[in-house]
XYZ file of C-alpha atoms in Angstrom:
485
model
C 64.807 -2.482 -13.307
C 66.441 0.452 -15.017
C 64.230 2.564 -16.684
C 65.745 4.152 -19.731
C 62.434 6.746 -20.347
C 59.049 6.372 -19.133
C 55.966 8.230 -19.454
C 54.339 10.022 -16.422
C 51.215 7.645 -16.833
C 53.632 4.811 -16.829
C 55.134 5.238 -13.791
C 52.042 6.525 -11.947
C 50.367 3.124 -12.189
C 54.060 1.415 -11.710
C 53.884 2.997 -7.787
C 50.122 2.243 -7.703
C 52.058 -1.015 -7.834
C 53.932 -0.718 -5.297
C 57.122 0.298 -7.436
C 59.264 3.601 -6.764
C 61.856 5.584 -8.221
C 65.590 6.232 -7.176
C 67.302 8.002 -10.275
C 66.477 6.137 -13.064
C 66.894 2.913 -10.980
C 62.917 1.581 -10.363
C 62.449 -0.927 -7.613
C 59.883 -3.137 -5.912
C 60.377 -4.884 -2.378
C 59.653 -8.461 -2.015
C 56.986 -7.643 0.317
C 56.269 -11.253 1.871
C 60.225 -11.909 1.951
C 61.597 -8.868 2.855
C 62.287 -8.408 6.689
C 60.972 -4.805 6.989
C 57.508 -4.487 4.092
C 57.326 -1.171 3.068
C 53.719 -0.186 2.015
C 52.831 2.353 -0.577
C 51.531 5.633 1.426
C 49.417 8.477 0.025
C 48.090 11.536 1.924
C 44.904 12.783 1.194
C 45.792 16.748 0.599
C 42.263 17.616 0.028
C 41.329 16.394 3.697
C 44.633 16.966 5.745
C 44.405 18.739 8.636
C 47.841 19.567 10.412
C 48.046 17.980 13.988
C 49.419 19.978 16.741
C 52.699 18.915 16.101
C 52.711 20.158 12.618
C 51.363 23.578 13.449
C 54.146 23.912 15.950
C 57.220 23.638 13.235
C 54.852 25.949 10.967
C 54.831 28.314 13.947
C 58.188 27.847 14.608
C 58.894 29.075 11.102
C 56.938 31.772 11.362
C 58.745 33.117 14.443
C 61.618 32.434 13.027
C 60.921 34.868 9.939
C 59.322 37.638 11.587
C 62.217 38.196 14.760
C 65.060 35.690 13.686
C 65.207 33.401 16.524
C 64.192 30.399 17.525
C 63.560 29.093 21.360
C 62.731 25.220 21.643
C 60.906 23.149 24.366
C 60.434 19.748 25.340
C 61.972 17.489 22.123
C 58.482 15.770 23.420
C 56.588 18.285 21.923
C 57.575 17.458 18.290
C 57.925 13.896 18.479
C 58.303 13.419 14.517
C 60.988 15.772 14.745
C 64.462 13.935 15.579
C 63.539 11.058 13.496
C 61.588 12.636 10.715
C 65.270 14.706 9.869
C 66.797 11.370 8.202
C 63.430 9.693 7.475
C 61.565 12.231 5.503
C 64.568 13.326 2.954
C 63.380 9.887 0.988
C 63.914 6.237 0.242
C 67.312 5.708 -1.103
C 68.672 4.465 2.417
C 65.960 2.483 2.704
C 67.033 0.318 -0.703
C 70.369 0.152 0.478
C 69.393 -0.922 4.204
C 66.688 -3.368 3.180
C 67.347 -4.745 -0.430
C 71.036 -4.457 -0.732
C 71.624 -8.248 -0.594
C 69.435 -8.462 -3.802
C 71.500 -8.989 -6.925
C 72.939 -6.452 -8.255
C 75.515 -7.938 -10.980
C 72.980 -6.460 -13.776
C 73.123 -2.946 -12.304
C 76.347 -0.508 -13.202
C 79.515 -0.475 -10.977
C 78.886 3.094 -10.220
C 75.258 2.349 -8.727
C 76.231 -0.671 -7.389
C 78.920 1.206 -5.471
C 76.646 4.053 -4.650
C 74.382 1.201 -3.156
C 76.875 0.314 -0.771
C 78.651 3.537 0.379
C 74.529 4.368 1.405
C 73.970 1.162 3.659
C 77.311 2.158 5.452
C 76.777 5.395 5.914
C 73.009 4.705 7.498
C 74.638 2.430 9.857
C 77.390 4.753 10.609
C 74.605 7.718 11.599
C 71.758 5.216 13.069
C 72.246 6.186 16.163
C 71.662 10.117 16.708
C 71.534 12.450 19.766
C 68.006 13.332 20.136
C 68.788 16.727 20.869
C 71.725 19.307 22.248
C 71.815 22.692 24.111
C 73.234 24.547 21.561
C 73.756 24.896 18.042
C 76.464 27.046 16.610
C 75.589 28.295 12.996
C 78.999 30.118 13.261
C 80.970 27.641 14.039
C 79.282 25.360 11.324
C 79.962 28.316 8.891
C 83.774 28.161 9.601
C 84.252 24.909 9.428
C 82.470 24.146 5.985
C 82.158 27.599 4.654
C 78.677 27.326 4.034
C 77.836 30.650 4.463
C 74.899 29.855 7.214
C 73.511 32.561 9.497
C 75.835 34.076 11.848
C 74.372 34.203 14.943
C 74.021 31.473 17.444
C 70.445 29.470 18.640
C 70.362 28.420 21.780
C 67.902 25.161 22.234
C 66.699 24.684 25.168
C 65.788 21.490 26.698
C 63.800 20.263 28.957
C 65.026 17.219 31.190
C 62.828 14.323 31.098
C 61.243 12.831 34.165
C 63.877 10.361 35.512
C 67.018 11.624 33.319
C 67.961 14.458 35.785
C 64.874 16.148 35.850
C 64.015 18.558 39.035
C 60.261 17.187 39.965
C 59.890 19.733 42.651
C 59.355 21.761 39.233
C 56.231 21.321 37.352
C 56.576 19.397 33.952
C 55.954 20.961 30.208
C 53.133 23.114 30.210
C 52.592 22.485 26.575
C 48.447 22.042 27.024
C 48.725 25.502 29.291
C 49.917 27.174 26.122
C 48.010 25.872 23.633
C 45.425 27.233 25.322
C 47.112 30.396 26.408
C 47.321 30.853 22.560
C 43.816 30.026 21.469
C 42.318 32.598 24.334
C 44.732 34.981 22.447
C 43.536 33.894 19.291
C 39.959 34.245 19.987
C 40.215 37.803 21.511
C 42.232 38.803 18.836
C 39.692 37.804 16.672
C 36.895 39.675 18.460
C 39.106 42.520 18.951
C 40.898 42.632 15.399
C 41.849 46.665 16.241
C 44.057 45.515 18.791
C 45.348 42.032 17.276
C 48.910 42.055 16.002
C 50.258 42.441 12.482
C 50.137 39.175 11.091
C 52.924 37.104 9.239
C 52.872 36.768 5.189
C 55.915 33.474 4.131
C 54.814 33.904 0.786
C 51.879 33.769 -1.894
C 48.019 33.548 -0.809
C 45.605 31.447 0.207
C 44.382 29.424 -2.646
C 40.583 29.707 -3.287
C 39.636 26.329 -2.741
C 40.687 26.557 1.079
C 39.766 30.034 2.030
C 40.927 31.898 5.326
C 38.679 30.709 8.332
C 36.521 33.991 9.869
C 34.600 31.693 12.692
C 36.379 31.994 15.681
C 35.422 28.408 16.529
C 36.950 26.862 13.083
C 40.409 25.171 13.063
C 43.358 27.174 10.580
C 43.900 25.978 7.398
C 46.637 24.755 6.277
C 47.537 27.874 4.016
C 46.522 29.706 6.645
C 48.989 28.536 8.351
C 51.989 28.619 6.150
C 50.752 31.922 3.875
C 50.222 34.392 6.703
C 51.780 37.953 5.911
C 54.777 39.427 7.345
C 55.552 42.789 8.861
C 57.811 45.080 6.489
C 60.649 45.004 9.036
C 60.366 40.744 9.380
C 64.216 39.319 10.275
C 64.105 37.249 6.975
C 62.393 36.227 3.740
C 61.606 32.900 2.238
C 60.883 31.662 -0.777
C 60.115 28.258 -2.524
C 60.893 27.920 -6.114
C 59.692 24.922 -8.611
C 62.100 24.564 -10.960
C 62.173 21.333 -13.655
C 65.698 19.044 -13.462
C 64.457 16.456 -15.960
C 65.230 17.504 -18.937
C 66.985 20.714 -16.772
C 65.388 24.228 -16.853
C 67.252 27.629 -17.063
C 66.615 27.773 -13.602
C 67.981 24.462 -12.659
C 70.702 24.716 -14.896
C 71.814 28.564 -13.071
C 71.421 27.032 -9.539
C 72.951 23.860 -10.141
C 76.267 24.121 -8.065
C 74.617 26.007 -5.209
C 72.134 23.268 -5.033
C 74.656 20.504 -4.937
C 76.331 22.378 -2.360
C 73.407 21.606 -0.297
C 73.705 18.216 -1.032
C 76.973 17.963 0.110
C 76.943 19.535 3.237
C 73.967 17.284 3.907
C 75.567 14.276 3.790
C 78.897 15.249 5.325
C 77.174 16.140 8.588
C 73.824 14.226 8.798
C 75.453 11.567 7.429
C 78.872 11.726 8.181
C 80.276 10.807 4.191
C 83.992 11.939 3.748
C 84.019 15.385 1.880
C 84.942 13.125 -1.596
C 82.064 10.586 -1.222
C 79.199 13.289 -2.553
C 80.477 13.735 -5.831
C 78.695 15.978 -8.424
C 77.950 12.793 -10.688
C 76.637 10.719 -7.683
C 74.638 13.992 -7.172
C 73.179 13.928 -10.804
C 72.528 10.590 -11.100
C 70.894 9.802 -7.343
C 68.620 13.029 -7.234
C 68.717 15.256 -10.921
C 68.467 11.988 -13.178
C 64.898 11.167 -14.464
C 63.506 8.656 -16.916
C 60.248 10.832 -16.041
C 59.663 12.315 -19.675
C 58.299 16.341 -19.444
C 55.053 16.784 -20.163
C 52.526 19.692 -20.716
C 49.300 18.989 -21.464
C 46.751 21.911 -21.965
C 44.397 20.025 -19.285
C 47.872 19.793 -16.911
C 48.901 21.895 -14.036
C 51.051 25.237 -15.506
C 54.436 23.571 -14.786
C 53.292 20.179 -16.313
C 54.027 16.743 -15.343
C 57.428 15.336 -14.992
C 60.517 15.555 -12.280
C 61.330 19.029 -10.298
C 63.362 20.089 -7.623
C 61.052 22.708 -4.602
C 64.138 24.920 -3.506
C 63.580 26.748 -0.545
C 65.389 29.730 -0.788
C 65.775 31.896 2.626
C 67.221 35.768 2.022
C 68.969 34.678 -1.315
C 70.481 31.755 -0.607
C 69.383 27.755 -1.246
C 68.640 26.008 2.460
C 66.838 22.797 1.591
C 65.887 20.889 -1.667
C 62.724 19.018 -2.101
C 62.840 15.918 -4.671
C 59.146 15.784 -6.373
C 57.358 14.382 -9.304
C 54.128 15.438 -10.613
C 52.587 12.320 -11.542
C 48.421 12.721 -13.526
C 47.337 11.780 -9.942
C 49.629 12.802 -7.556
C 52.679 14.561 -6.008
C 55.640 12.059 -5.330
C 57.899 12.805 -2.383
C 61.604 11.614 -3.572
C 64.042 12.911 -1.475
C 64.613 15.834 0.563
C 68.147 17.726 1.535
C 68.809 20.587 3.782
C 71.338 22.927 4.994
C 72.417 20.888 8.151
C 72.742 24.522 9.627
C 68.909 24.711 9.628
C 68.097 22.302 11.490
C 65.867 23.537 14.284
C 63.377 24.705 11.222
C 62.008 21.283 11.465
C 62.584 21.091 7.374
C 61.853 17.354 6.808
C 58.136 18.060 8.352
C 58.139 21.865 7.267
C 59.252 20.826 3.680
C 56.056 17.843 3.837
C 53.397 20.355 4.729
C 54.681 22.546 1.781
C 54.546 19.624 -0.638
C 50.405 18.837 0.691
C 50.290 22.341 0.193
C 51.794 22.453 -3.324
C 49.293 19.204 -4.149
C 46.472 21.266 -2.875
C 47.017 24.187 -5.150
C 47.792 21.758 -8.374
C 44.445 20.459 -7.796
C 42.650 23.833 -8.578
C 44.702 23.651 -12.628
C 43.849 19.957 -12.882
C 40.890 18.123 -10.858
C 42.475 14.571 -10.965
C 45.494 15.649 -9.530
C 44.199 14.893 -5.518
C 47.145 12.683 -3.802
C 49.928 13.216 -2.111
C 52.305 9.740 -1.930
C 54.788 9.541 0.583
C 56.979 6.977 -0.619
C 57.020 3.805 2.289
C 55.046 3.232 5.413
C 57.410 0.856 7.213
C 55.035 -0.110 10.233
C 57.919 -1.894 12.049
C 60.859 0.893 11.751
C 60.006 3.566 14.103
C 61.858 6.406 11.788
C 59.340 5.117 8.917
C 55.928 5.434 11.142
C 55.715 9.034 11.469
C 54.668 9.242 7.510
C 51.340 7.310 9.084
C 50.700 10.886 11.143
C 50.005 12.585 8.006
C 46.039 12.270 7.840
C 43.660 11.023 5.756
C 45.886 8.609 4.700
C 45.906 5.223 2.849
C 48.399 1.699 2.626
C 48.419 0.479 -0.160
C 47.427 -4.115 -0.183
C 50.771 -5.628 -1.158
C 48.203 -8.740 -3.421
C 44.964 -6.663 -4.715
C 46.845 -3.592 -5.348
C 43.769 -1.443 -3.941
C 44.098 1.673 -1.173
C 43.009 1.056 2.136
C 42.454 3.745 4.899
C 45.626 3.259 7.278
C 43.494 2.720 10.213
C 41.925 -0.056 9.089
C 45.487 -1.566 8.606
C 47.119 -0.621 11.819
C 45.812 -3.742 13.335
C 46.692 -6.103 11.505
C 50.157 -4.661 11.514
C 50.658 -5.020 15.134
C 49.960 -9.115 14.889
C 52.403 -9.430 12.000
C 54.796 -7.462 9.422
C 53.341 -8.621 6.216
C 49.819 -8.246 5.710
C 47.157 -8.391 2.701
C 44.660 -5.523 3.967
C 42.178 -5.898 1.272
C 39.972 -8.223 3.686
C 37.511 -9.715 0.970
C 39.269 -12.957 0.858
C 37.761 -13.832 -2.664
C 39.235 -10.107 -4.444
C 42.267 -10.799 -6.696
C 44.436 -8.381 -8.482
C 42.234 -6.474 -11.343
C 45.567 -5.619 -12.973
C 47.440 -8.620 -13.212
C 49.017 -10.125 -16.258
C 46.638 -11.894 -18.200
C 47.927 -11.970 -21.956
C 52.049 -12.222 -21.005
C 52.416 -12.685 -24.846
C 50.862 -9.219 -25.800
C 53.880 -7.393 -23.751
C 56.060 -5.084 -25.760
C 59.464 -6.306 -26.533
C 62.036 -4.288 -27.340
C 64.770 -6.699 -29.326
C 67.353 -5.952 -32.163
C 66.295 -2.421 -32.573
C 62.362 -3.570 -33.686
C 59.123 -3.966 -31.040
C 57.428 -6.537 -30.858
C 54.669 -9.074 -29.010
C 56.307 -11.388 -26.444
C 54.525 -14.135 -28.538
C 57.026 -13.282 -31.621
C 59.797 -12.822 -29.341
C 59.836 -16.228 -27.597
C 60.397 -17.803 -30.953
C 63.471 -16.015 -31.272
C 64.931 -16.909 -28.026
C 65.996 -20.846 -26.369
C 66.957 -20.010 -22.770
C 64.329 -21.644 -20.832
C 64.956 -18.953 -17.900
C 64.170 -16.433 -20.158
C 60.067 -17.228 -20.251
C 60.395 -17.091 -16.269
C 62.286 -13.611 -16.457
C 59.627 -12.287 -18.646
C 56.756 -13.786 -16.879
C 57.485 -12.339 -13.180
C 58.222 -8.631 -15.275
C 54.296 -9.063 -16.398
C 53.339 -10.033 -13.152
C 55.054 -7.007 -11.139
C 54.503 -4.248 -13.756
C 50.701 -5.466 -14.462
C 49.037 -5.885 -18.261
C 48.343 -2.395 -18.469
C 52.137 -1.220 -18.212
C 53.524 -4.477 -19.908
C 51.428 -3.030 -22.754
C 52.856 -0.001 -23.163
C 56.455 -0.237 -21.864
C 59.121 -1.953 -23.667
C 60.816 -4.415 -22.263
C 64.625 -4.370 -23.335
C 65.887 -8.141 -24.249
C 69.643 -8.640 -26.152
């Protein structure tokens, strides 16, 4: 459905649902038709702990701040990391790759078309090398002018077993380090005279999770990402939340150098023609909003609504987070990234900012204690890495209730479609049970269904109206308004 406007509440209980936003354009998969069901995901933020794999591309960061270069191992060591690039930056692909053959003759030319020129270009990029010996920021700079970093980063990589691989050499001594690094850790920490300087990316640790002292406890997640730099650190970064529905100042002043982003995301990671990422497809994919701003007293100090999480390293824009602030939640949209930044990691660096940024909104406002993820597609392996992201919870396609993912993962690997709420006799608590107390919206007045129908003959029109009640629930069909001409 297009969604003209829509409150925050609204569209919070609308992706409790199962629905999700793309622009203004608000869909929900046929989940026991669909070839591919894509389940609701939401993170726990509260709980998370970051896995090993997670602290490496925070470490990476790090290293990269503080000296300005970047050395990588095994591509085994971050397994999210190749697939997580195109995954993590949202769910507009997956619309185009998955529900494209739904009909779109009641949707504008220009999103119909936008539709399209997305399911191409997925197929077109599908197939990616996993991972190269060299990247040339330079030679990335003069071909696009993007004004990336200079200097070149070597990657190396480690052959696997089988693939040209010399086994009279031992294999990655990942486990070694690890626990090279907590011996190091744990002396340093017994010996804090002679422990380095540590690293500061920006702000401080938020009360609520303070800085470990036991040697024997794990890092927190800000203590990960908010350790201090030295004063002579190779670079700076900063992250900046800035409103783009209705558009801020701020928004407004970094406009262009944010859609240059854009566009040099999807000329190289996905391979569109330098006059396919137009400014308006821009706008209207990632900047448009029927989210309506809100700023409660009781609300976190930027209030609810639709924002864009720029990550800005020494001065200039490098990556673009998509969020909403939802009453109960942060909502990953989309994520873009200077394709010249790659090695950061920045689809899995930019998540475990946004658990981060969910964490600290939950000291201004208590009920704000989720982090959703968009879809957990159990049978796409690009989609599964969302599921290493724990606590985490699947949302039942029937009873519309949260279900830890483990409990789920089972019955996944038996079929694609599953109900996970496993009390056979629970029913959906939210389901339309008065379809003629929905809101109508009809020759400029609002009213009942039950006055509209007398209005109208078309016998499809009761079925329209009826599945609308069904999928949006009584609650929403309440307070929406459903457009009719």
């Amino acid at each position: 459905m297009w969604a003209h406007s829509m409150t925050v509440r609204d569209y919070q209980d609308l992706i409790d649902r199962g629905w999700r936003r793309s622009g203004k354009y608000v869909y929900k998969p046929v989940m026991n038709q669909t070839c591919c069901p894509q389940y609701t995901i939401r993170c726990h933020p509260l709980k998370f702990q970051p896995s090993k794999s997670h602290k490496k591309v925070l470490k990476k960061m790090l290293k990269f701040l503080v000296k300005g270069e970047v050395s990588k191992g095994n591509c085994e060591d971050e397994p999210m990391d190749s697939a997580m690039e195109d995954a993590v930056t949202g769910d507009f692909a997956l619309i185009n790759k998955l529900d494209i053959k739904c009909d779109l003759k009641t949707l504008g030319d220009d999103l119909k078309e936008s539709l399209e020129s997305e399911v191409k270009k997925k197929e077109k990029t599908s197939k990616k090398e996993d991972s190269k010996e060299l990247i040339n920021s330079q030679a990335i700079e003069e071909k696009l002018g993007s004004g990336e970093p200079s200097h070149s980063i070597k990657v190396h990589v480690v052959p696997k077993p089988g693939k040209g691989a010399d086994l009279s050499k031992p294999p990655c001594r990942k486990a070694k380090e690890i626990r090279k690094e907590r011996k190091r850790l744990k002396l340093m920490q017994q010996n804090p005279d002679g422990a380095f300087e540590s690293f500061q990316a920006q702000g401080q640790t938020p009360s609520l999770f303070p800085s470990k002292t036991k040697s024997n406890q794990p890092k927190s997640l800000e203590d990960l990402i908010f350790e201090s730099l030295p004063e002579n650190a190779s670079h700076k970064l900063e992250v900046r939340v800035v409103r783009s529905s209705p558009p801020s100042p701020q928004f407004k002043a970094t406009f262009q150098e944010s859609y240059q982003v854009y566009k040099r995301y999807q000329m190289v990671i996905h391979k569109d023609p330098p006059d396919k990422p137009t400014v308006s497809q821009f706008t209207r994919f990632l900047c448009s909003s029927p989210l309506e701003a809100e700023n409660p007293p009781n609300g976190p100090e930027c209030g609810y609504g639709s924002f864009h999480q720029q990550y800005w390293l020494d001065g200039k824009i490098i990556a673009v987070g998509v969020i909403d602030i939802l009453p109960h939640c942060v909502s990953s949209v989309y994520l873009y990234y200077d394709p010249g930044y790659s090695f950061l990691s920045l689809g899995v660096y930019s998540a475990l900012r946004e658990i981060a940024f969910a964490r600290q909104l939950h000291e201004q406002t208590s009920q704000l204690c989720y982090y959703y993820m968009g879809f957990y597609i159990h049978s796409c392996a690009k989609m599964k890495y969302k599921g290493q992201y724990r606590p985490s919870d699947l949302l039942c396609p029937e009873t519309y209730v949260w279900v830890p993912i483990e409990q789920c993962l089972s019955s996944l690997e038996n079929s694609k479609y599953c109900r996970f709420n496993q009390d056979p006799e629970a029913v959906d608590e939210g389901r339309s049970k008065e379809p003629d107390r929905l809101q109508v919206f009809y020759k400029k007045a609002i009213m009942p269904y039950g006055v509209y129908k007398k209005h109208q003959k078309d016998p499809s029109e009761d079925a329209t109206v009826q599945q609308y009640a069904s999928l949006v629930g009584q609650a929403c069909s309440e307070r929406m308004l459903l457009f009719r001409n």
